[in-house]
Amino acid sequence: MTGELSLLALLGTSFLASTALPVSSEAALFAVLKMDAGLFWPALAVATLGNTAGGMTTYLIGRYGASKKPLAQLERVSRHGVPLLFFAWLPVVGDGFCLAAGWARLNWLSVALVSAAGRFLRYWLTAGGALW
C-alpha cells in the first residue's frame, strides 16, 4: 500500500474510531508506521485530524440533534467544562463527553482544540511505541 493510501485509510479508521464503532485507530497508526516509519509526522497529523473530526461530529449531534439530555456525562462536562474534553479519546466515556459538550453548547473551537491535544498525545505515545 502506498503512503497516500495508508494515510487515507488511517484517516477513515481514526474518524470511525471516535464513534461507537469498535475500531482501533491505534492499531491502524501502528501498522502504518511499521510499514513506513518516514510517515511519522503525517500519520500523527492525519490520525489526530480524523479522530478529532469524528469527535466534533458527535459534538454536533449533541448540539443540534440530541433531544434528551446526555445525563451520564452532562454532569461531568458541566462541572469541569472544556478541559474535560482533553480526555475525549477515552473509550466509552469520550463519546459521551463530546455529546454532552455539544448539548451544553460549549465553545466548539475550544472543544476541538482541547480534544485534539488529548488525541494527539495519545497518538504520539502510540507512534513512539511503533518505532521502538
Short mmCIF file of C-alpha atoms in Angstrom, two decimals:
data_model
loop_
_atom_site.label_atom_id
_atom_site.label_comp_id
_atom_site.label_asym_id
_atom_site.label_seq_id
_atom_site.Cartn_x
_atom_site.Cartn_y
_atom_site.Cartn_z
CA MET A 1 0.00 0.00 0.00
CA THR A 2 1.38 3.42 -0.89
CA GLY A 3 1.94 6.12 1.69
CA GLU A 4 -1.01 8.17 0.45
CA LEU A 5 -3.38 5.20 0.61
CA SER A 6 -2.10 4.29 4.05
CA LEU A 7 -2.79 7.79 5.28
CA LEU A 8 -6.25 7.83 3.69
CA ALA A 9 -7.10 4.51 5.37
CA LEU A 10 -5.76 5.89 8.65
CA LEU A 11 -7.95 8.99 8.29
CA GLY A 12 -11.07 6.88 7.82
CA THR A 13 -10.17 4.50 10.61
CA SER A 14 -9.40 7.28 13.08
CA PHE A 15 -12.68 9.02 12.20
CA LEU A 16 -14.70 5.84 12.71
CA ALA A 17 -12.83 5.03 15.93
CA SER A 18 -14.19 8.20 17.51
CA THR A 19 -17.72 6.88 17.14
CA ALA A 20 -19.40 3.99 18.93
CA LEU A 21 -17.96 1.56 16.36
CA PRO A 22 -15.37 -0.87 17.72
CA VAL A 23 -12.47 0.26 15.52
CA SER A 24 -8.87 0.61 16.70
CA SER A 25 -7.20 3.66 15.26
CA GLU A 26 -4.13 2.96 17.37
CA ALA A 27 -3.67 -0.38 15.59
CA ALA A 28 -4.04 1.36 12.22
CA LEU A 29 -1.48 4.01 13.18
CA PHE A 30 0.88 1.32 14.44
CA ALA A 31 0.54 -0.61 11.16
CA VAL A 32 1.14 2.48 9.01
CA LEU A 33 4.30 3.32 10.93
CA LYS A 34 5.58 -0.26 10.82
CA MET A 35 5.21 -0.15 7.02
CA ASP A 36 6.82 3.28 6.66
CA ALA A 37 8.42 5.00 9.66
CA GLY A 38 9.01 8.05 7.46
CA LEU A 39 5.29 8.82 7.74
CA PHE A 40 5.63 9.55 11.47
CA TRP A 41 4.50 13.19 11.48
CA PRO A 42 1.98 12.96 8.61
CA ALA A 43 0.43 9.87 10.21
CA LEU A 44 0.22 11.60 13.59
CA ALA A 45 -1.46 14.61 11.99
CA VAL A 46 -3.90 12.51 9.94
CA ALA A 47 -4.89 10.30 12.89
CA THR A 48 -5.39 13.33 15.12
CA LEU A 49 -7.40 15.15 12.44
CA GLY A 50 -9.64 12.17 11.68
CA ASN A 51 -10.29 11.33 15.31
CA THR A 52 -10.96 14.97 16.23
CA ALA A 53 -13.34 15.33 13.27
CA GLY A 54 -15.24 12.28 14.45
CA GLY A 55 -15.47 13.70 17.95
CA MET A 56 -16.71 17.01 16.60
CA THR A 57 -19.36 15.13 14.63
CA THR A 58 -20.58 13.72 17.93
CA TYR A 59 -20.41 17.25 19.37
CA LEU A 60 -22.67 18.46 16.54
CA ILE A 61 -25.12 15.63 17.18
CA GLY A 62 -25.28 16.75 20.81
CA ARG A 63 -25.69 20.37 19.86
CA TYR A 64 -28.29 20.02 17.12
CA GLY A 65 -29.66 16.50 17.19
CA ALA A 66 -29.95 15.29 20.76
CA SER A 67 -33.47 15.67 22.03
CA LYS A 68 -32.72 14.37 25.52
CA LYS A 69 -30.00 15.36 27.92
CA PRO A 70 -26.97 13.06 27.79
CA LEU A 71 -27.26 12.72 31.57
CA ALA A 72 -24.41 10.32 32.17
CA GLN A 73 -21.73 12.76 31.04
CA LEU A 74 -23.51 16.12 31.23
CA GLU A 75 -22.85 16.49 34.95
CA ARG A 76 -19.12 15.91 34.46
CA VAL A 77 -18.91 18.26 31.49
CA SER A 78 -20.89 20.92 33.35
CA ARG A 79 -18.64 20.60 36.39
CA HIS A 80 -15.28 20.52 34.58
CA GLY A 81 -16.05 22.31 31.31
CA VAL A 82 -13.84 22.28 28.24
CA PRO A 83 -10.70 20.88 29.99
CA LEU A 84 -12.52 17.57 30.44
CA LEU A 85 -12.54 17.22 26.64
CA PHE A 86 -8.80 16.52 26.80
CA PHE A 87 -9.99 13.01 27.68
CA ALA A 88 -12.45 12.74 24.79
CA TRP A 89 -10.25 10.00 23.32
CA LEU A 90 -11.12 7.59 26.15
CA PRO A 91 -13.15 4.55 25.11
CA VAL A 92 -16.85 4.62 26.01
CA VAL A 93 -16.93 7.86 28.05
CA GLY A 94 -15.14 10.03 25.48
CA ASP A 95 -18.08 9.92 23.06
CA GLY A 96 -20.34 10.96 25.92
CA PHE A 97 -18.08 13.90 26.74
CA CYS A 98 -18.33 15.13 23.13
CA LEU A 99 -22.09 14.64 23.02
CA ALA A 100 -22.57 16.41 26.35
CA ALA A 101 -20.28 19.27 25.31
CA GLY A 102 -22.45 19.85 22.25
CA TRP A 103 -25.64 19.62 24.26
CA ALA A 104 -24.23 22.09 26.80
CA ARG A 105 -23.21 24.35 23.89
CA LEU A 106 -19.60 24.64 24.98
CA ASN A 107 -17.48 26.70 22.62
CA TRP A 108 -16.83 24.47 19.62
CA LEU A 109 -13.35 25.82 18.89
CA SER A 110 -12.21 25.29 22.48
CA VAL A 111 -13.67 21.79 22.45
CA ALA A 112 -11.94 20.99 19.16
CA LEU A 113 -8.55 22.31 20.28
CA VAL A 114 -8.55 20.68 23.71
CA SER A 115 -9.80 17.33 22.43
CA ALA A 116 -7.28 17.43 19.56
CA ALA A 117 -4.48 17.97 22.10
CA GLY A 118 -5.51 14.90 24.08
CA ARG A 119 -5.90 12.82 20.95
CA PHE A 120 -2.50 13.97 19.63
CA LEU A 121 -0.80 12.96 22.88
CA ARG A 122 -2.38 9.51 22.74
CA TYR A 123 -1.28 9.02 19.11
CA TRP A 124 2.20 10.39 19.79
CA LEU A 125 2.66 7.79 22.54
CA THR A 126 1.32 5.05 20.27
CA ALA A 127 3.56 6.15 17.42
CA GLY A 128 6.59 6.17 19.67
CA GLY A 129 5.81 2.58 20.63
CA ALA A 130 5.63 1.60 16.97
CA LEU A 131 9.14 2.86 16.35
CA TRP A 132 10.86 1.21 19.35
#
